[in-house]
Amino acid sequence: MAASATPDSASTQRIVIENCAIATVDADDTEYATGHVVVAGNTIESVGAGPAPTGLANVVRRIDGTGHLATPGLVNTHHHFYQWITRGLATDHNLFNWLVALYPTWARIDEPMVHAAAQGSLAMMARGGVTTASDHHYVFPRGAGDLVGAEVRAAAEVGVRFTLARGSMDRSEKDGGLPPDFAVETTEGALLGTEEAIDRYHDASFGSMVHIAAAPCSPFSISTELLREGAALARRKGVRMHTHGSETVEEEKFCHELFGMGPTDYFESTGWLGEDVWMAHCVHMNDSDIEAFARTGTGVAHCPSSNARLAAGIARVPDMLKAGVPVGLGVDGTASNESGELHTELRNALLINRLGAHRESALTARQALRLGTYGGARVLGRADEIGSLEVGKLADLVLWKLDGLGHSTIADPVTALVFGAAAPVTLSLVNGRPVVEGNHLTRVDEDTIARNARAEAQRLARTAAAG
Ligand code: ZN
């Protein structure tokens, strides 16, 4: 794998990290109480117990990781960046009421708003150890500018790896859907926009910083034709497919009324189960739905905080894992999960799944860490490149500080990371390059991003109020 990385002058420069605990999240869950990681260029050259090998050439940086845990970078599998500028609204609503309350505002977004919101969403996640982010963007008002380009630009500015799921909606109220007529695209326009995004930005090479996926929004906002044609387009182009599925009882009822079957059967009938598909939520799944996901290799983006915020229910993650379903974690949009963090979702996933299964070991700390790293990499189709600390994989890793007030009395580092408070990030590398140092972003200024996002949120509120 390393041999296919792009050779450049930096490729032989080495960063050595020593004296830290390491959770590799490899297939055997290998851990080292005290170990080292050597990064050469953009890949991992060595990982193991004790100090790094001696005699390494071109070491540009040597880091003492005492008191820290090194893990793979976190991978977020579901988000809606634009919602960063509509946080804290419709706070006591269920999914359908919440959507209906927010659609009119969302239909007013434009390119500068989406850019500011994407920067805010990405900065918040990156500061908490996310090294690969994905976004599901499905609101494309006419004349709004280049929204796809705005998101790709923001990811490059913050410095994280990015999968943009180019979403779409074409079933509005007049066709029995939930969104108002002014908030949707035509079927043809949605497919054309998706194809353009793929042709312009999708890079399938090893170490790629941008992937594009085809991503119609949800059964109650898209036509059957868009689902079918979207799947055909994605498979013709060789990109992944993403959508929302089985989020609420209301959605299940909608599918039975309109299509005469539940969401999973409907997705299967339209070509939307498969190894190249991942779906957000999957809360209301019966045994046969879980079996269908396992049989087809369909992935799940588990979003525990959002599901709790909207009272959607608790996904059966322990049963999914037992059946062999690939599962990753998702923040979901920050209009339904205002914190916008992924590292705290490790803990939330663990707690909520124990409640859901009524079982104290339903999800362990190590399983939670795996969901947030390797599980996410698998769901995004990148398990050969990221998601675990292994020789030849990309150098996307996080050094968590665990010797401070929040964690110093918890002996086991993985327990400290998952059960404890949100851990400070001393260093986060993407492609071997620092994105976070000393709990601060290195490429962008957090205060500037916060100010810009606030200004754009206020502009959106004014535009929406003006009708
Ligand atoms: Zn979502």
Short mmCIF file of C-alpha atoms and ligand atoms in Angstrom, two decimals:
data_model
loop_
_atom_site.label_atom_id
_atom_site.label_comp_id
_atom_site.label_asym_id
_atom_site.label_seq_id
_atom_site.Cartn_x
_atom_site.Cartn_y
_atom_site.Cartn_z
CA MET A 1 0.00 0.00 0.00
CA ALA A 2 2.74 2.44 0.96
CA ALA A 3 4.40 1.93 -2.40
CA SER A 4 1.42 3.46 -4.16
CA ALA A 5 1.51 6.65 -2.10
CA THR A 6 2.53 9.70 -4.10
CA PRO A 7 6.30 10.12 -3.80
CA ASP A 8 7.38 13.67 -3.04
CA SER A 9 10.16 15.40 -1.16
CA ALA A 10 8.24 15.10 2.11
CA SER A 11 7.61 11.37 1.72
CA THR A 12 10.80 10.39 3.47
CA GLN A 13 10.43 12.84 6.34
CA ARG A 14 9.70 11.04 9.57
CA ILE A 15 7.73 11.87 12.69
CA VAL A 16 8.48 9.66 15.69
CA ILE A 17 5.96 9.34 18.54
CA GLU A 18 7.10 7.40 21.62
CA ASN A 19 6.18 6.56 25.25
CA CYS A 20 2.42 6.56 24.65
CA ALA A 21 -0.22 3.86 25.07
CA ILE A 22 -1.46 2.66 21.68
CA ALA A 23 -4.80 1.16 20.64
CA THR A 24 -4.23 0.09 17.04
CA VAL A 25 -7.83 -1.10 16.40
CA ASP A 26 -6.38 -3.72 14.05
CA ALA A 27 -8.19 -7.04 13.48
CA ASP A 28 -6.82 -8.45 16.76
CA ASP A 29 -7.39 -5.26 18.77
CA THR A 30 -3.64 -5.10 19.41
CA GLU A 31 -2.71 -2.62 22.14
CA TYR A 32 0.59 -1.50 23.66
CA ALA A 33 0.84 -0.11 27.20
CA THR A 34 3.91 1.86 26.08
CA GLY A 35 4.83 1.98 22.44
CA HIS A 36 5.83 3.96 19.38
CA VAL A 37 4.48 5.05 16.00
CA VAL A 38 6.77 6.11 13.16
CA VAL A 39 5.20 8.16 10.38
CA ALA A 40 7.09 8.37 7.08
CA GLY A 41 5.59 10.86 4.66
CA ASN A 42 1.86 10.24 4.67
CA THR A 43 1.92 6.63 5.86
CA ILE A 44 2.65 4.62 9.00
CA GLU A 45 6.06 3.01 8.77
CA SER A 46 6.23 1.32 12.14
CA VAL A 47 4.00 0.73 15.15
CA GLY A 48 4.82 -1.42 18.16
CA ALA A 49 5.87 -1.83 21.76
CA GLY A 50 8.70 0.13 23.38
CA PRO A 51 10.83 2.82 21.73
CA ALA A 52 11.02 3.38 17.97
CA PRO A 53 13.71 1.57 15.96
CA THR A 54 17.07 3.33 16.17
CA GLY A 55 18.97 4.79 13.22
CA LEU A 56 15.97 6.27 11.43
CA ALA A 57 16.96 8.83 8.80
CA ASN A 58 15.36 12.23 8.26
CA VAL A 59 13.46 12.46 11.56
CA VAL A 60 12.00 15.97 11.49
CA ARG A 61 10.10 15.66 14.75
CA ARG A 62 10.24 13.49 17.85
CA ILE A 63 7.24 13.56 20.21
CA ASP A 64 7.21 12.32 23.80
CA GLY A 65 3.73 10.80 24.19
CA THR A 66 3.96 10.16 27.94
CA GLY A 67 0.49 10.31 29.51
CA HIS A 68 -1.21 9.91 26.12
CA LEU A 69 -3.12 7.32 24.12
CA ALA A 70 -2.59 7.04 20.35
CA THR A 71 -5.54 5.82 18.31
CA PRO A 72 -6.53 5.94 14.65
CA GLY A 73 -8.22 9.23 13.76
CA LEU A 74 -11.98 9.25 14.18
CA VAL A 75 -14.17 8.81 11.11
CA ASN A 76 -17.52 10.57 10.91
CA THR A 77 -20.02 8.80 8.64
CA HIS A 78 -23.05 11.12 8.66
CA HIS A 79 -23.54 14.88 8.96
CA HIS A 80 -25.29 17.88 7.42
CA PHE A 81 -22.76 20.71 7.64
CA TYR A 82 -25.19 23.46 6.56
CA GLN A 83 -27.15 22.94 9.79
CA TRP A 84 -24.29 24.54 11.73
CA ILE A 85 -26.05 27.88 11.11
CA THR A 86 -29.49 26.63 12.27
CA ARG A 87 -28.57 25.12 15.62
CA GLY A 88 -30.79 25.41 18.68
CA LEU A 89 -34.09 25.72 16.78
CA ALA A 90 -37.17 23.47 17.04
CA THR A 91 -35.59 21.95 20.12
CA ASP A 92 -38.58 19.93 21.35
CA HIS A 93 -39.76 18.33 18.09
CA ASN A 94 -39.79 14.88 16.52
CA LEU A 95 -38.20 14.33 13.09
CA PHE A 96 -41.15 15.23 10.85
CA ASN A 97 -42.23 18.31 12.89
CA TRP A 98 -38.61 19.43 13.13
CA LEU A 99 -38.09 19.09 9.36
CA VAL A 100 -41.30 20.96 8.54
CA ALA A 101 -40.26 23.75 10.94
CA LEU A 102 -36.80 24.10 9.37
CA TYR A 103 -37.31 23.47 5.61
CA PRO A 104 -38.34 27.10 4.86
CA THR A 105 -35.15 28.42 6.47
CA TRP A 106 -32.91 25.76 4.91
CA ALA A 107 -34.32 26.60 1.46
CA ARG A 108 -32.63 30.05 1.77
CA ILE A 109 -29.03 28.89 2.14
CA ASP A 110 -26.38 30.11 -0.30
CA GLU A 111 -22.70 29.49 -1.01
CA PRO A 112 -21.14 31.80 1.64
CA MET A 113 -23.52 30.39 4.27
CA VAL A 114 -22.66 26.80 3.38
CA HIS A 115 -18.94 27.57 3.36
CA ALA A 116 -19.09 29.17 6.83
CA ALA A 117 -21.27 26.34 8.17
CA ALA A 118 -18.97 23.68 6.71
CA GLN A 119 -15.95 25.35 8.28
CA GLY A 120 -17.70 25.41 11.66
CA SER A 121 -18.81 21.77 11.46
CA LEU A 122 -15.40 20.56 10.27
CA ALA A 123 -13.44 22.64 12.77
CA MET A 124 -15.52 21.36 15.68
CA MET A 125 -15.04 17.73 14.65
CA ALA A 126 -11.36 18.06 13.77
CA ARG A 127 -10.57 19.62 17.16
CA GLY A 128 -12.13 16.51 18.71
CA GLY A 129 -10.01 14.01 16.79
CA VAL A 130 -11.92 13.53 13.54
CA THR A 131 -9.52 12.98 10.65
CA THR A 132 -12.07 11.85 8.04
CA ALA A 133 -15.39 13.65 7.78
CA SER A 134 -18.36 12.96 5.59
CA ASP A 135 -21.27 15.21 4.81
CA HIS A 136 -24.71 14.53 3.35
CA HIS A 137 -25.77 17.71 1.59
CA TYR A 138 -29.22 17.61 0.01
CA VAL A 139 -30.52 21.22 -0.08
CA PHE A 140 -29.74 22.97 -3.37
CA PRO A 141 -31.86 26.14 -3.74
CA ARG A 142 -31.90 27.60 -7.24
CA GLY A 143 -29.24 30.29 -7.68
CA ALA A 144 -27.49 29.42 -4.40
CA GLY A 145 -24.03 29.14 -6.00
CA ASP A 146 -21.53 26.30 -5.87
CA LEU A 147 -22.46 24.53 -2.62
CA VAL A 148 -20.50 21.36 -3.38
CA GLY A 149 -17.39 23.43 -4.13
CA ALA A 150 -17.86 25.41 -0.89
CA GLU A 151 -17.79 22.21 1.17
CA VAL A 152 -14.80 20.71 -0.63
CA ARG A 153 -12.94 23.99 -0.11
CA ALA A 154 -13.77 24.07 3.62
CA ALA A 155 -12.50 20.49 4.13
CA ALA A 156 -9.21 21.38 2.42
CA GLU A 157 -8.88 24.50 4.58
CA VAL A 158 -9.38 22.61 7.86
CA GLY A 159 -7.18 19.78 6.53
CA VAL A 160 -9.37 16.69 6.98
CA ARG A 161 -10.12 13.84 4.60
CA PHE A 162 -13.60 14.19 3.16
CA THR A 163 -16.45 12.16 1.68
CA LEU A 164 -19.18 14.40 0.29
CA ALA A 165 -22.45 12.58 -0.20
CA ARG A 166 -24.17 14.69 -2.87
CA GLY A 167 -27.76 14.53 -1.71
CA SER A 168 -31.02 15.46 -3.35
CA MET A 169 -34.78 15.79 -2.83
CA ASP A 170 -37.39 15.61 -5.62
CA ARG A 171 -40.57 14.45 -3.80
CA SER A 172 -42.34 17.49 -2.39
CA GLU A 173 -45.77 17.99 -0.83
CA LYS A 174 -47.52 17.90 -4.20
CA ASP A 175 -46.20 14.34 -4.73
CA GLY A 176 -47.04 13.16 -1.21
CA GLY A 177 -43.60 14.02 0.20
CA LEU A 178 -42.69 16.04 3.29
CA PRO A 179 -40.64 19.01 1.96
CA PRO A 180 -42.41 22.07 0.51
CA ASP A 181 -42.38 22.39 -3.29
CA PHE A 182 -39.83 25.24 -3.26
CA ALA A 183 -37.24 23.14 -1.37
CA VAL A 184 -36.71 20.38 -3.94
CA GLU A 185 -34.88 19.87 -7.24
CA THR A 186 -36.22 18.15 -10.35
CA THR A 187 -35.26 14.48 -10.69
CA GLU A 188 -33.19 15.33 -13.75
CA GLY A 189 -31.48 18.27 -12.02
CA ALA A 190 -30.61 16.13 -8.99
CA LEU A 191 -29.02 13.41 -11.13
CA LEU A 192 -27.13 15.94 -13.24
CA GLY A 193 -25.81 17.74 -10.14
CA THR A 194 -24.67 14.44 -8.65
CA GLU A 195 -22.87 13.42 -11.83
CA GLU A 196 -21.17 16.81 -12.05
CA ALA A 197 -19.94 16.53 -8.44
CA ILE A 198 -18.50 13.07 -9.12
CA ASP A 199 -16.78 14.13 -12.35
CA ARG A 200 -15.34 17.25 -10.78
CA TYR A 201 -14.20 16.08 -7.35
CA HIS A 202 -14.16 12.29 -6.87
CA ASP A 203 -10.59 11.00 -6.50
CA ALA A 204 -10.42 7.21 -6.07
CA SER A 205 -6.64 7.00 -5.62
CA PHE A 206 -4.88 5.71 -2.47
CA GLY A 207 -4.70 8.52 0.07
CA SER A 208 -7.37 10.57 -1.68
CA MET A 209 -8.59 13.63 0.23
CA VAL A 210 -12.01 13.78 -1.51
CA HIS A 211 -14.58 11.12 -2.31
CA ILE A 212 -18.04 11.84 -3.68
CA ALA A 213 -21.05 9.58 -3.04
CA ALA A 214 -24.55 9.60 -4.55
CA ALA A 215 -27.06 10.35 -1.80
CA PRO A 216 -30.80 10.92 -2.32
CA CYS A 217 -32.12 12.19 1.03
CA SER A 218 -34.79 9.88 2.48
CA PRO A 219 -37.84 7.85 1.37
CA PHE A 220 -40.28 10.65 2.23
CA SER A 221 -38.40 13.29 0.19
CA ILE A 222 -37.28 11.41 -2.95
CA SER A 223 -39.02 9.68 -5.84
CA THR A 224 -38.62 5.98 -6.57
CA GLU A 225 -37.19 7.00 -9.93
CA LEU A 226 -34.46 9.09 -8.27
CA LEU A 227 -33.54 6.15 -6.04
CA ARG A 228 -33.30 3.76 -9.00
CA GLU A 229 -31.49 6.18 -11.29
CA GLY A 230 -29.23 7.36 -8.47
CA ALA A 231 -28.12 3.77 -7.83
CA ALA A 232 -27.50 3.22 -11.54
CA LEU A 233 -25.44 6.43 -11.75
CA ALA A 234 -23.36 5.56 -8.66
CA ARG A 235 -22.60 2.08 -9.94
CA ARG A 236 -21.73 3.32 -13.42
CA LYS A 237 -19.29 5.80 -11.86
CA GLY A 238 -17.96 3.43 -9.19
CA VAL A 239 -18.86 5.66 -6.22
CA ARG A 240 -20.61 4.80 -2.96
CA MET A 241 -24.28 5.37 -2.15
CA HIS A 242 -25.73 6.94 0.98
CA THR A 243 -29.18 7.80 2.33
CA HIS A 244 -31.30 7.96 5.50
CA GLY A 245 -33.25 4.82 6.41
CA SER A 246 -35.57 3.48 9.11
CA GLU A 247 -35.14 6.56 11.28
CA THR A 248 -38.64 6.88 12.82
CA VAL A 249 -41.96 5.08 13.19
CA GLU A 250 -43.51 7.86 11.09
CA GLU A 251 -41.16 7.01 8.21
CA GLU A 252 -42.06 3.34 8.50
CA LYS A 253 -45.76 4.22 8.34
CA PHE A 254 -45.13 6.47 5.33
CA CYS A 255 -43.37 3.64 3.46
CA HIS A 256 -46.15 1.15 4.21
CA GLU A 257 -48.80 3.61 3.03
CA LEU A 258 -47.04 4.70 -0.16
CA PHE A 259 -45.06 1.62 -1.19
CA GLY A 260 -46.84 -1.22 0.61
CA MET A 261 -43.66 -2.31 2.41
CA GLY A 262 -41.20 -1.21 5.10
CA PRO A 263 -38.12 0.94 4.37
CA THR A 264 -35.58 -1.89 4.12
CA ASP A 265 -37.71 -3.89 1.67
CA TYR A 266 -38.32 -0.70 -0.30
CA PHE A 267 -34.58 0.04 -0.44
CA GLU A 268 -33.82 -3.52 -1.54
CA SER A 269 -36.47 -3.31 -4.29
CA THR A 270 -34.81 -0.16 -5.67
CA GLY A 271 -31.21 -1.45 -5.63
CA TRP A 272 -30.28 0.28 -2.39
CA LEU A 273 -28.76 -2.56 -0.39
CA GLY A 274 -25.18 -3.61 -1.07
CA GLU A 275 -21.53 -3.38 -0.04
CA ASP A 276 -21.34 0.04 -1.71
CA VAL A 277 -24.22 1.47 0.37
CA TRP A 278 -24.29 2.99 3.85
CA MET A 279 -27.40 4.28 5.54
CA ALA A 280 -27.91 6.71 8.41
CA HIS A 281 -29.85 5.75 11.57
CA CYS A 282 -31.45 2.32 10.90
CA VAL A 283 -33.31 2.62 14.20
CA HIS A 284 -36.47 0.70 13.38
CA MET A 285 -35.09 -2.58 12.03
CA ASN A 286 -36.61 -6.00 12.64
CA ASP A 287 -34.58 -9.24 12.55
CA SER A 288 -35.14 -9.71 8.82
CA ASP A 289 -34.01 -6.12 8.09
CA ILE A 290 -30.78 -6.70 10.03
CA GLU A 291 -30.29 -10.01 8.22
CA ALA A 292 -30.74 -8.22 4.87
CA PHE A 293 -28.09 -5.63 5.80
CA ALA A 294 -25.70 -8.39 6.91
CA ARG A 295 -26.34 -10.52 3.80
CA THR A 296 -25.70 -7.61 1.45
CA GLY A 297 -22.90 -5.90 3.42
CA THR A 298 -24.90 -2.66 3.69
CA GLY A 299 -23.33 -0.27 6.22
CA VAL A 300 -24.94 1.75 9.01
CA ALA A 301 -24.11 5.25 10.32
CA HIS A 302 -25.21 5.09 13.94
CA CYS A 303 -26.14 8.56 15.30
CA PRO A 304 -27.03 8.10 18.99
CA SER A 305 -27.28 11.77 20.05
CA SER A 306 -29.43 12.82 17.11
CA ASN A 307 -31.73 9.81 17.63
CA ALA A 308 -32.09 10.79 21.28
CA ARG A 309 -32.61 14.52 20.53
CA LEU A 310 -35.49 13.73 18.12
CA ALA A 311 -36.79 10.84 20.28
CA ALA A 312 -36.45 8.59 17.21
CA GLY A 313 -35.52 5.46 19.17
CA ILE A 314 -32.44 3.31 19.77
CA ALA A 315 -30.77 1.42 16.91
CA ARG A 316 -30.03 -2.25 17.59
CA VAL A 317 -26.26 -1.87 17.20
CA PRO A 318 -25.25 -4.91 19.31
CA ASP A 319 -27.53 -7.12 17.17
CA MET A 320 -26.14 -5.55 13.98
CA LEU A 321 -22.55 -6.20 15.06
CA LYS A 322 -23.40 -9.79 16.01
CA ALA A 323 -24.93 -10.31 12.55
CA GLY A 324 -21.83 -8.84 10.86
CA VAL A 325 -23.32 -5.53 9.68
CA PRO A 326 -20.64 -2.81 9.14
CA VAL A 327 -21.39 0.02 11.59
CA GLY A 328 -19.76 3.45 11.97
CA LEU A 329 -20.68 6.52 14.03
CA GLY A 330 -22.22 9.79 12.88
CA VAL A 331 -22.67 13.21 14.44
CA ASP A 332 -25.68 13.87 12.16
CA GLY A 333 -26.55 17.48 11.39
CA THR A 334 -26.05 19.96 14.21
CA ALA A 335 -29.66 21.11 14.08
CA SER A 336 -30.41 17.73 15.74
CA ASN A 337 -27.11 17.34 17.63
CA GLU A 338 -25.95 20.80 18.62
CA SER A 339 -22.65 19.63 20.15
CA GLY A 340 -21.31 18.65 16.71
CA GLU A 341 -18.64 16.40 18.22
CA LEU A 342 -17.81 12.82 17.38
CA HIS A 343 -15.50 11.86 20.25
CA THR A 344 -18.35 12.25 22.72
CA GLU A 345 -20.44 9.93 20.53
CA LEU A 346 -18.20 7.02 21.55
CA ARG A 347 -19.56 7.39 25.06
CA ASN A 348 -23.11 8.12 23.94
CA ALA A 349 -23.14 5.05 21.69
CA LEU A 350 -21.99 2.88 24.58
CA LEU A 351 -24.51 4.26 27.06
CA ILE A 352 -27.51 4.33 24.73
CA ASN A 353 -26.94 0.82 23.43
CA ARG A 354 -26.69 -0.54 26.97
CA LEU A 355 -30.03 1.12 27.70
CA GLY A 356 -31.51 -0.15 24.45
CA ALA A 357 -30.41 -3.73 24.94
CA HIS A 358 -31.04 -3.71 28.74
CA ARG A 359 -27.64 -5.37 29.03
CA GLU A 360 -24.56 -4.03 30.85
CA SER A 361 -22.06 -5.39 28.33
CA ALA A 362 -24.13 -4.71 25.19
CA LEU A 363 -21.37 -2.42 23.91
CA THR A 364 -17.87 -2.21 25.42
CA ALA A 365 -15.41 0.71 25.36
CA ARG A 366 -13.28 -1.08 22.79
CA GLN A 367 -16.27 -1.77 20.58
CA ALA A 368 -17.23 1.90 20.81
CA LEU A 369 -13.71 2.96 19.78
CA ARG A 370 -13.88 0.50 16.87
CA LEU A 371 -17.21 1.95 15.71
CA GLY A 372 -15.68 5.44 15.65
CA THR A 373 -12.54 4.42 13.76
CA TYR A 374 -12.31 1.18 11.76
CA GLY A 375 -16.10 0.80 11.62
CA GLY A 376 -16.41 4.23 10.03
CA ALA A 377 -13.57 3.55 7.60
CA ARG A 378 -15.31 0.35 6.48
CA VAL A 379 -18.66 2.10 6.08
CA LEU A 380 -17.01 4.75 3.87
CA GLY A 381 -15.23 2.07 1.82
CA ARG A 382 -11.77 3.07 3.04
CA ALA A 383 -10.80 0.26 5.44
CA ASP A 384 -7.68 -0.52 3.37
CA GLU A 385 -6.38 3.02 3.88
CA ILE A 386 -7.53 4.31 7.28
CA GLY A 387 -9.32 3.27 10.50
CA SER A 388 -6.48 1.39 12.23
CA LEU A 389 -2.82 2.01 13.05
CA GLU A 390 -1.06 -0.51 10.83
CA VAL A 391 2.11 -0.40 8.74
CA GLY A 392 1.40 0.88 5.23
CA LYS A 393 -1.85 2.61 6.12
CA LEU A 394 -2.29 6.37 5.93
CA ALA A 395 -0.93 8.38 8.87
CA ASP A 396 -4.29 9.60 10.23
CA LEU A 397 -3.90 9.39 14.01
CA VAL A 398 -4.73 11.14 17.24
CA LEU A 399 -2.74 11.57 20.44
CA TRP A 400 -5.24 11.97 23.31
CA LYS A 401 -4.05 13.61 26.55
CA LEU A 402 -5.15 11.35 29.41
CA ASP A 403 -3.00 12.51 32.33
CA GLY A 404 -5.03 15.63 33.15
CA LEU A 405 -7.90 16.31 35.51
CA GLY A 406 -10.52 14.49 33.44
CA HIS A 407 -8.71 11.16 33.17
CA SER A 408 -5.62 10.76 35.36
CA THR A 409 -7.31 8.40 37.84
CA ILE A 410 -8.59 5.97 35.19
CA ALA A 411 -5.82 3.41 34.69
CA ASP A 412 -6.96 1.84 31.42
CA PRO A 413 -6.49 4.37 28.59
CA VAL A 414 -9.31 3.11 26.34
CA THR A 415 -11.70 3.17 29.32
CA ALA A 416 -10.51 6.73 30.08
CA LEU A 417 -11.09 7.85 26.49
CA VAL A 418 -14.58 6.37 26.14
CA PHE A 419 -16.06 6.57 29.66
CA GLY A 420 -14.31 9.78 30.70
CA ALA A 421 -14.80 13.41 29.77
CA ALA A 422 -14.07 14.58 26.21
CA ALA A 423 -10.29 14.15 26.06
CA PRO A 424 -8.03 17.00 24.87
CA VAL A 425 -6.24 16.32 21.56
CA THR A 426 -2.51 17.03 21.85
CA LEU A 427 -1.84 16.10 18.23
CA SER A 428 -3.93 14.99 15.29
CA LEU A 429 -2.32 14.01 11.99
CA VAL A 430 -4.03 13.66 8.62
CA ASN A 431 -1.82 12.25 5.89
CA GLY A 432 1.10 12.70 8.31
CA ARG A 433 0.44 16.45 8.62
CA PRO A 434 -0.71 18.14 11.85
CA VAL A 435 -4.30 19.36 11.88
CA VAL A 436 -4.50 19.85 15.66
CA GLU A 437 -1.68 20.77 18.05
CA GLY A 438 -2.21 21.37 21.76
CA ASN A 439 -6.01 21.19 21.42
CA HIS A 440 -6.06 23.90 18.72
CA LEU A 441 -6.52 23.71 14.97
CA THR A 442 -3.31 24.42 13.09
CA ARG A 443 -4.60 25.52 9.66
CA VAL A 444 -7.53 27.77 10.52
CA ASP A 445 -8.44 30.23 13.26
CA GLU A 446 -11.29 29.01 15.44
CA ASP A 447 -12.42 32.49 16.51
CA THR A 448 -12.61 33.69 12.90
CA ILE A 449 -14.67 30.63 11.96
CA ALA A 450 -17.00 31.15 14.94
CA ARG A 451 -17.49 34.83 14.01
CA ASN A 452 -18.14 34.12 10.33
CA ALA A 453 -20.57 31.32 11.14
CA ARG A 454 -22.51 33.58 13.51
CA ALA A 455 -22.72 36.34 10.91
CA GLU A 456 -23.99 33.87 8.27
CA ALA A 457 -26.48 32.37 10.75
CA GLN A 458 -27.86 35.85 11.40
CA ARG A 459 -28.00 36.62 7.67
CA LEU A 460 -29.90 33.36 7.07
CA ALA A 461 -32.36 34.14 9.89
CA ARG A 462 -32.98 37.62 8.40
CA THR A 463 -33.42 36.24 4.86
CA ALA A 464 -35.83 33.58 6.07
CA ALA A 465 -37.83 36.09 8.15
CA ALA A 466 -38.14 38.37 5.11
CA GLY A 467 -39.78 35.45 3.27
ZN ZN B 1 -29.17 12.99 8.73
#
